[in-house]
CSV table of C-alpha atoms and ligand atoms in Angstrom, one decimal:
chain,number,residue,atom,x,y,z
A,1208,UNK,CA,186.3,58.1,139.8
A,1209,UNK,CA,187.2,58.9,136.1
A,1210,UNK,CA,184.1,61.0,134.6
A,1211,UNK,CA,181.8,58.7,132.3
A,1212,UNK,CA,182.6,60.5,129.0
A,1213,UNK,CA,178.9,61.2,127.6
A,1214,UNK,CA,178.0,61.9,123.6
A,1215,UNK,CA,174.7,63.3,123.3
A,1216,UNK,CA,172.9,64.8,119.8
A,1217,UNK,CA,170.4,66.9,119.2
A,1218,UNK,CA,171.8,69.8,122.1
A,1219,UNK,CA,171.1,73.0,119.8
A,1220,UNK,CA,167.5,73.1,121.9
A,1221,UNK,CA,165.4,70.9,123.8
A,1222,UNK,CA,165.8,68.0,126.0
A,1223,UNK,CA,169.4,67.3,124.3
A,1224,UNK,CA,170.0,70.9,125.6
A,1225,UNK,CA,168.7,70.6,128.8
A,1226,UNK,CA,170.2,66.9,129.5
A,1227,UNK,CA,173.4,68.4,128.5
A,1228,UNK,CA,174.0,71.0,131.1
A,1229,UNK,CA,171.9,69.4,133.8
A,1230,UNK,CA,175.0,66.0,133.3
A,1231,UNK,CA,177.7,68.5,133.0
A,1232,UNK,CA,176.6,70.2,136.5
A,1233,UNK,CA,176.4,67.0,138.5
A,1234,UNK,CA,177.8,68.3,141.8
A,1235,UNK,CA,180.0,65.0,142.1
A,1236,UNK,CA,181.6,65.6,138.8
A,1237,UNK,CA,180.6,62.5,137.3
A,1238,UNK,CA,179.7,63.3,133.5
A,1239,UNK,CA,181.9,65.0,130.9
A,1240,UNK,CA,179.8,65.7,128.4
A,1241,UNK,CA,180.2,66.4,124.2
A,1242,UNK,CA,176.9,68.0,123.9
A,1243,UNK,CA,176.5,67.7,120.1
A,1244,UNK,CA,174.2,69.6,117.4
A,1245,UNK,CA,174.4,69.9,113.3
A,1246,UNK,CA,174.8,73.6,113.5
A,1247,UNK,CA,177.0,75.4,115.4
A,1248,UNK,CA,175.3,78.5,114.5
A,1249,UNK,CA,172.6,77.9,117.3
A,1250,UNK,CA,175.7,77.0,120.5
A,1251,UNK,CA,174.7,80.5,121.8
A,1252,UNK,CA,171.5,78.6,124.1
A,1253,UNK,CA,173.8,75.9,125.2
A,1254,UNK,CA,176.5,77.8,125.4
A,1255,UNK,CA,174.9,80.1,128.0
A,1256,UNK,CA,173.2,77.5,130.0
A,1257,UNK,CA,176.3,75.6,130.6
A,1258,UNK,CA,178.4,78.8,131.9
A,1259,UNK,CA,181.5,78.1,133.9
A,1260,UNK,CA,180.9,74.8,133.1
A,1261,UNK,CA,181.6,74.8,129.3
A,1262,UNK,CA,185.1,73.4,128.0
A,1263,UNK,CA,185.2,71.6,131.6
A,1264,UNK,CA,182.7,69.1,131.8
A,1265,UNK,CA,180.7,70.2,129.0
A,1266,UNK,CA,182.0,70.3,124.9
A,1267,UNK,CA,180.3,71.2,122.1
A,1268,UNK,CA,180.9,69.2,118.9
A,1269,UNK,CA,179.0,69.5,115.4
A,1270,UNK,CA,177.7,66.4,114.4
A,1271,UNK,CA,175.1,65.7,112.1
A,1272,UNK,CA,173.1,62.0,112.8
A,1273,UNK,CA,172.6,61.7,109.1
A,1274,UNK,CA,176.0,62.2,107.5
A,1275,UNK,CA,178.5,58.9,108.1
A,1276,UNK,CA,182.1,61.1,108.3
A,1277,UNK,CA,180.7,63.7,110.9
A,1278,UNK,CA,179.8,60.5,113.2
A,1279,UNK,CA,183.1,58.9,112.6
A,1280,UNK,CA,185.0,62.3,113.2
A,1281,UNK,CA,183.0,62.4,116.8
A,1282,UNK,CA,184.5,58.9,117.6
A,1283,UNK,CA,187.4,59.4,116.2
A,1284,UNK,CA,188.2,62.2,118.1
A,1285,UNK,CA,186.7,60.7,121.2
A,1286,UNK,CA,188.6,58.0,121.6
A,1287,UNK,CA,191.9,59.7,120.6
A,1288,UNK,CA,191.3,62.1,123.3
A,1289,UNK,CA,190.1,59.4,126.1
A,1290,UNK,CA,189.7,55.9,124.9
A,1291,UNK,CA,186.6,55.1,125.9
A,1292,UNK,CA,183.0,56.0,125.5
A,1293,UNK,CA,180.7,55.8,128.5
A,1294,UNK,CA,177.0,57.0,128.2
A,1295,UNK,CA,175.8,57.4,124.3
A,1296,UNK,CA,171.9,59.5,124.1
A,1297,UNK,CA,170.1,59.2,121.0
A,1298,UNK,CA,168.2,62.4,120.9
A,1299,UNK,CA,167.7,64.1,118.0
A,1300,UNK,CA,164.9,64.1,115.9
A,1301,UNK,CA,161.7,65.4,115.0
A,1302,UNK,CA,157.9,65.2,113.8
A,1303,UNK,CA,155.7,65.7,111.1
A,1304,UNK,CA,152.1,65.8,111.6
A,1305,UNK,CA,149.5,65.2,108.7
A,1306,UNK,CA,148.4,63.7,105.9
A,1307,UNK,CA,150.5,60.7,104.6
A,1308,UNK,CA,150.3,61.5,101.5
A,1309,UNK,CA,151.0,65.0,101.8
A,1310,UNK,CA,154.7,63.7,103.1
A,1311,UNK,CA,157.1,63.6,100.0
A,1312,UNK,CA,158.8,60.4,99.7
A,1313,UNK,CA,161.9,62.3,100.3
A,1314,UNK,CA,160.7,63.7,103.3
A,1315,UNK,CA,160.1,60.4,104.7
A,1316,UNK,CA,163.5,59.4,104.0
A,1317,UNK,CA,165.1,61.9,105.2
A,1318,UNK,CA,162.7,61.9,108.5
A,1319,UNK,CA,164.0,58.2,108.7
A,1320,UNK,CA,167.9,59.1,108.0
A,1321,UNK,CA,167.6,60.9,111.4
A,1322,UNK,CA,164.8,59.8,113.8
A,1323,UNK,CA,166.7,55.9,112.9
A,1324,UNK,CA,169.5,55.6,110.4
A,1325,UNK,CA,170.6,58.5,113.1
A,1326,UNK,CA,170.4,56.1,116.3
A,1327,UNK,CA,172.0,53.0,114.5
A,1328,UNK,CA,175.0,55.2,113.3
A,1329,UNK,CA,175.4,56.1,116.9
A,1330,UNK,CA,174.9,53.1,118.1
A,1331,UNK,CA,177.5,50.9,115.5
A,1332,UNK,CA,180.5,53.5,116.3
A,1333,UNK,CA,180.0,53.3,120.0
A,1334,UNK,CA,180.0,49.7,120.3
A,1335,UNK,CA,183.0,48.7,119.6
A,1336,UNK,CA,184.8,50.2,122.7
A,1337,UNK,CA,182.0,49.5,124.6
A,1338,UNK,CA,181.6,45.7,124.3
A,1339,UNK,CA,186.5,46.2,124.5
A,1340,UNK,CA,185.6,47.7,127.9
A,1341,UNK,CA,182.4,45.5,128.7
A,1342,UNK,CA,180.2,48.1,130.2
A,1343,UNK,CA,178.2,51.1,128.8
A,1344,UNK,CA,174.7,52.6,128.8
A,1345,UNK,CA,173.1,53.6,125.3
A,1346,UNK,CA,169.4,55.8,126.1
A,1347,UNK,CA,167.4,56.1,122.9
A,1348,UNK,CA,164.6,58.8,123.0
A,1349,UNK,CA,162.3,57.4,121.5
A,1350,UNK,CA,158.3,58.3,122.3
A,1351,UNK,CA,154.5,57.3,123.2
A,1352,UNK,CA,154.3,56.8,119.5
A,1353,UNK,CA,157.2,54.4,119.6
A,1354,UNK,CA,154.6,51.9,120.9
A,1355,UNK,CA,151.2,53.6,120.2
A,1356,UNK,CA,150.1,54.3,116.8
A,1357,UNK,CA,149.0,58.2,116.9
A,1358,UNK,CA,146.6,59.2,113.5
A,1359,UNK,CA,148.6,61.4,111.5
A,1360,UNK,CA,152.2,60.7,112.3
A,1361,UNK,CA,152.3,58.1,110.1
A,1362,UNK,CA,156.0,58.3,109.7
A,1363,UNK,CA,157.4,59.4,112.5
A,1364,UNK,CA,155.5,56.8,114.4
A,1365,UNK,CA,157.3,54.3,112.2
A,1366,UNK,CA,160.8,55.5,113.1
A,1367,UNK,CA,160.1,55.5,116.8
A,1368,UNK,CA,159.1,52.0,116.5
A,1369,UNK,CA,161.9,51.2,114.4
A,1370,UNK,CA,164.2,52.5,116.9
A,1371,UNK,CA,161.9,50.8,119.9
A,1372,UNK,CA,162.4,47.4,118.0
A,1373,UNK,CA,165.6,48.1,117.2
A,1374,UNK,CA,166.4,48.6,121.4
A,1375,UNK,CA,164.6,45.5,122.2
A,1376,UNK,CA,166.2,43.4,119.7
A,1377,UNK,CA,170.0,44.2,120.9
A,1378,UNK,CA,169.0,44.3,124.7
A,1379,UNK,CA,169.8,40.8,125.5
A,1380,UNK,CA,173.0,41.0,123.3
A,1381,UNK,CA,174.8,44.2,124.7
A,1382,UNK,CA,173.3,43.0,128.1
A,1383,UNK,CA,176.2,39.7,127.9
A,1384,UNK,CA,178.4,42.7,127.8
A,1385,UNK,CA,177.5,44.8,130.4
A,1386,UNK,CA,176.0,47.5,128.4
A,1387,UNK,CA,172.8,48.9,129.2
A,1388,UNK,CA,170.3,49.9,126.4
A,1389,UNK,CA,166.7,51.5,126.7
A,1390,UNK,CA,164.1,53.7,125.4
A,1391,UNK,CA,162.6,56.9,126.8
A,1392,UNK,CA,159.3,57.2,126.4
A,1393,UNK,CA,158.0,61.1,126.4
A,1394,UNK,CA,154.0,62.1,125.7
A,1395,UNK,CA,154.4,65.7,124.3
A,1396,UNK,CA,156.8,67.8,125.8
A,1397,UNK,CA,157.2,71.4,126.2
A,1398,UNK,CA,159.9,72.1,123.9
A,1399,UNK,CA,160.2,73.4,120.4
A,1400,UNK,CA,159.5,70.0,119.2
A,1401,UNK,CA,155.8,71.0,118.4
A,1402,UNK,CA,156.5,74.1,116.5
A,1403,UNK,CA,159.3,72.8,114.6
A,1404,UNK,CA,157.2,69.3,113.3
A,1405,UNK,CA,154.0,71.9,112.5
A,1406,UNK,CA,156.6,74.1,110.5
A,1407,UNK,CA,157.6,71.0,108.2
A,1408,UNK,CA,154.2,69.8,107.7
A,1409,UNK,CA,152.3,70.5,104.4
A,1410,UNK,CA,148.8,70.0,105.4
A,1411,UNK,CA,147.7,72.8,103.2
A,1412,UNK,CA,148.8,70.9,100.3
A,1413,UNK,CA,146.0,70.8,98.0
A,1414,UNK,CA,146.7,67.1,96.7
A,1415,UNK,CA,144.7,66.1,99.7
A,1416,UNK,CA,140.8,65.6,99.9
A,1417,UNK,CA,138.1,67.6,101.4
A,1418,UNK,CA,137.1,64.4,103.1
A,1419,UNK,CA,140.7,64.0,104.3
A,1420,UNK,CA,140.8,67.8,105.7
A,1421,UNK,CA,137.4,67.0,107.6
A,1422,UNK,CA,139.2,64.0,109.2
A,1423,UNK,CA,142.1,65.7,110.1
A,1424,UNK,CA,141.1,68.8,111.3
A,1425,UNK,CA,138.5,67.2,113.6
A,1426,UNK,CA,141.7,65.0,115.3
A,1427,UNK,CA,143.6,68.0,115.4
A,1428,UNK,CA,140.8,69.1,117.7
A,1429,UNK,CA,141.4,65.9,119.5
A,1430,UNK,CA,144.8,65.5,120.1
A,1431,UNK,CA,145.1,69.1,121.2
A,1432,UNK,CA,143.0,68.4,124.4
A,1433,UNK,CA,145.6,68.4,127.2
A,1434,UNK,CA,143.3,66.2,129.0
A,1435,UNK,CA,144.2,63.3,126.6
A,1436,UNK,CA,148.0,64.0,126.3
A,1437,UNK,CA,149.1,66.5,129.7
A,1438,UNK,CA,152.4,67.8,128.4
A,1439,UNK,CA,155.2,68.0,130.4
A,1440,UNK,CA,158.1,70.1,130.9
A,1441,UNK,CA,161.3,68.5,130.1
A,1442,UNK,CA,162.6,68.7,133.5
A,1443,UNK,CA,160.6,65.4,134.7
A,1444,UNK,CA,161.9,63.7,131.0
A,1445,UNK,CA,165.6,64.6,132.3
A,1446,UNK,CA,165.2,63.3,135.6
A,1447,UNK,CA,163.9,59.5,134.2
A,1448,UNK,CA,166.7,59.8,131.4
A,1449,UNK,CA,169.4,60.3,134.1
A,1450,UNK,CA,167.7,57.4,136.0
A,1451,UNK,CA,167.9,55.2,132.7
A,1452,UNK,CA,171.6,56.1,132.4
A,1453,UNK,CA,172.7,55.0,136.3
A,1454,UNK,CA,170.2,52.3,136.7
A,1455,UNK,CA,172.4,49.4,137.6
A,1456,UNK,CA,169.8,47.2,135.8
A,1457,UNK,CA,168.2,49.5,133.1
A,1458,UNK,CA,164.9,48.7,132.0
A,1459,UNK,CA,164.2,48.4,128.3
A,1460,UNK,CA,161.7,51.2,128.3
A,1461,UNK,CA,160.9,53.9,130.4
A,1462,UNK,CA,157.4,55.9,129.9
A,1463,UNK,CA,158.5,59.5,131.0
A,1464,UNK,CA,154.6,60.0,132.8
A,1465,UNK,CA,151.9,58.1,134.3
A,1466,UNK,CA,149.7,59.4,131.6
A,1467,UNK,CA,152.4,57.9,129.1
A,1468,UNK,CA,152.3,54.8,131.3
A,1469,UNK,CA,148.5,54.2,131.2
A,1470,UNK,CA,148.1,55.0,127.4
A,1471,UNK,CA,151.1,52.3,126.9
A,1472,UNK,CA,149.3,49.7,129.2
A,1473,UNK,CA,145.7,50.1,127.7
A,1474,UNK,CA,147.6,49.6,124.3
A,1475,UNK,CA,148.0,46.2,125.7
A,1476,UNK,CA,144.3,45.5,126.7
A,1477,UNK,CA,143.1,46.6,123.8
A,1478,UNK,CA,144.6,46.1,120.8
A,1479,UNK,CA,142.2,48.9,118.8
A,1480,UNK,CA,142.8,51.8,121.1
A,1481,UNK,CA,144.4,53.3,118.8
A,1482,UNK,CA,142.2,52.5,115.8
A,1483,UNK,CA,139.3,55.1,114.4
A,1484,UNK,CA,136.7,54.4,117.0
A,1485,UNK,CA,139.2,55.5,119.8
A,1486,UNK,CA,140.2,58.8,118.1
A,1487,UNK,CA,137.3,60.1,116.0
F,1389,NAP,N1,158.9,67.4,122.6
F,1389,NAP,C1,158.1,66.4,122.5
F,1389,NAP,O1,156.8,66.5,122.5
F,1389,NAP,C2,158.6,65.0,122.3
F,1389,NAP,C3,157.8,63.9,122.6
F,1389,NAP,C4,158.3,62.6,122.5
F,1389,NAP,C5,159.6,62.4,122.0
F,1389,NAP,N2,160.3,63.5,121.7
F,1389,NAP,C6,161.7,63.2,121.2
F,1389,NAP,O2,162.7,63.9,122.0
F,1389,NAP,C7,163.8,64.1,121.2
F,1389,NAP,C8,164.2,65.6,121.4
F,1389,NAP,O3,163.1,66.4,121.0
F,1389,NAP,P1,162.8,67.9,121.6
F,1389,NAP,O4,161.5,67.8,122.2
F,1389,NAP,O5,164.0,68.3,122.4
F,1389,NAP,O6,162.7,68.7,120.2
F,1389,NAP,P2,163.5,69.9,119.7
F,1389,NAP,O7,163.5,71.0,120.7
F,1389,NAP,O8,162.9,70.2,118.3
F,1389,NAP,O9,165.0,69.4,119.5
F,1389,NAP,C9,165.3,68.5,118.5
F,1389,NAP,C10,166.8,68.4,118.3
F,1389,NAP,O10,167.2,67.5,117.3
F,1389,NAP,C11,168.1,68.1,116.4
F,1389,NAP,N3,168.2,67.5,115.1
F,1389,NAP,C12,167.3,67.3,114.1
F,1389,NAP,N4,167.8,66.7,113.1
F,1389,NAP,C13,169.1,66.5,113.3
F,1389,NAP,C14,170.2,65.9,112.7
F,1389,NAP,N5,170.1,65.5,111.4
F,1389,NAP,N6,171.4,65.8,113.3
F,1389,NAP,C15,171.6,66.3,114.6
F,1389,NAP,N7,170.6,66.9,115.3
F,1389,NAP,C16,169.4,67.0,114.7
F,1389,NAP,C17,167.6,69.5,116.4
F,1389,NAP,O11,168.6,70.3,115.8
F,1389,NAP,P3,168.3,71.7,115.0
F,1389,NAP,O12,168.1,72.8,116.0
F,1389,NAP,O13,169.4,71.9,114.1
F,1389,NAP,O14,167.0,71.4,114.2
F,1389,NAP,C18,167.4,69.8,117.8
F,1389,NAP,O15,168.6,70.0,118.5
F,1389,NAP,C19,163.4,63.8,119.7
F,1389,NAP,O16,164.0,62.6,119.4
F,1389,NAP,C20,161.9,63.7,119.8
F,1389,NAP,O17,161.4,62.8,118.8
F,1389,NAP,C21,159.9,64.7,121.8
């Protein structure tokens, strides 16, 4: 059988890393992979990982989610080259963590520009072979906090559940063409993800009150008790992203945990868990 030919972004680190190599190993052959990233300065990681592997099954592209002509170049190229596109992950993107109103306003654009404008991009160049060849499977990484408010990620919550709503919405559309499209839903994970969304964060800005500091110090506390969120490594997170890409029947969201699973179903029973008197 013909490899699925796979575009993935955000593989400079991470789970787009990891997801890369571990599709471009599949002892059967059945991925070929453009492992994509904005800056080709950082290929070394990947580069290593995927070994004998890289510039067989596995490709590494630039592409940047936020700039239109990189994502048309990918597509372009792709297409040329086999014409077709298979298996489409949404991965990159990041967090920020604090204060809303320590966020710029162009911080919160750009943070939107990638976590969604990103996904869509992807999403409107791939379709159009996709729905020509009438099959297809799209895998958006979304979160926890693409369905449960979390205090202090005001805006990255947002774009997660822009992109969960945005998944739901053309689900039963893309389904009428045999294209598969769902979320991943990851509680933390042990990648750089953490490090990277506290090193864009401004909390020490002093616009913000000495009230607001109390507040959010004392969730910090909270949310860093690995009893409320365990985090995982992203080898489990890989293993229910392949099974979202090969279900026959994809589901429309996958929770990448228990623990994910029973914080999104209490979300359901009630409605507040999320509000102050949950958290504080
Ligand atoms: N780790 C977690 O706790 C966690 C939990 C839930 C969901 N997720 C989601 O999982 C996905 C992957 O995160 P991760 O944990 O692997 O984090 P990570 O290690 O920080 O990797 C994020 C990747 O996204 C890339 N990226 C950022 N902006 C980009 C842009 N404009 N164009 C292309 N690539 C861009 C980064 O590239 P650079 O190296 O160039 O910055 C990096 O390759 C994200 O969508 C994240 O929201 C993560």
């Amino acid at each position: 059988m013909a490899p699925l030919i796979t575009l993935i972004s955000g593989c400079s680190t991470g789970i787009g890393m990891e997801l890369a190599v571990r599709l471009a190993k599949d002892p059967n052959s059945k991925y070929l992979v453009y492992a994509t990233m904005r800056n080709l300065g950082k290929k070394d990681a990947l580069t290593e990982a995927a070994g004998d592997n890289l510039d067989k099954t596995l490709f590494i592209r630039q592409l940047d989610v936020t700039i239109d002509d990189q994502v048309k170049s990918i597509y372009d190229f792709i297409m040329e080259k086999h014409g077709r596109i298979d298996v489409l992950v949404n991965n990159a993107g990041y967090g920020f963590f604090g204060p809303l109103e320590t966020m710029s306003m162009e911080k919160a654009k750009i943070m939107f520009e990638t976590n969604y404008f990103g996904t869509v991009r992807l999403i409107k160049g791939a379709l159009p072979a996709m729905k020509k060849q009438k099959s297809g499977s799209i895998v958006n990484i979304s979160s926890i906090v693409g369905h449960l408010g979390i205090p202090f990620m005001d805006m990255y919550n947002a774009s997660k559940f822009a992109m969960e709503g945005l998944t739901e919405s053309l689900r039963p559309q893309l389904k009428e063409f045999g294209i598969g499209i769902s979320t991943v839903q990851p509680g933390p994970v042990t990648t750089k993800f953490g490090e990277n969304m506290m090193a864009i964060s401004d909390f020490d800005d002093n616009s913000v009150s000495e009230d607001t500091k109390k507040q959010f110090l004392e969730f910090r506390k909270v949310i860093s008790n690995p009893d409320i969120f365990s985090p995982q490594t992203a080898e489990p997170v890989i293993d229910v992203i392949v099974k979202a890409i090969e279900a026959e029947k994809p589901r429309l969201r996958y929770p990448t945990s228990q623990n994910v699973g029973d914080w999104l179903a209490k979300r359901y029973v009630k409605e507040d868990v999320t509000g102050t008197e949950g958290w504080f």
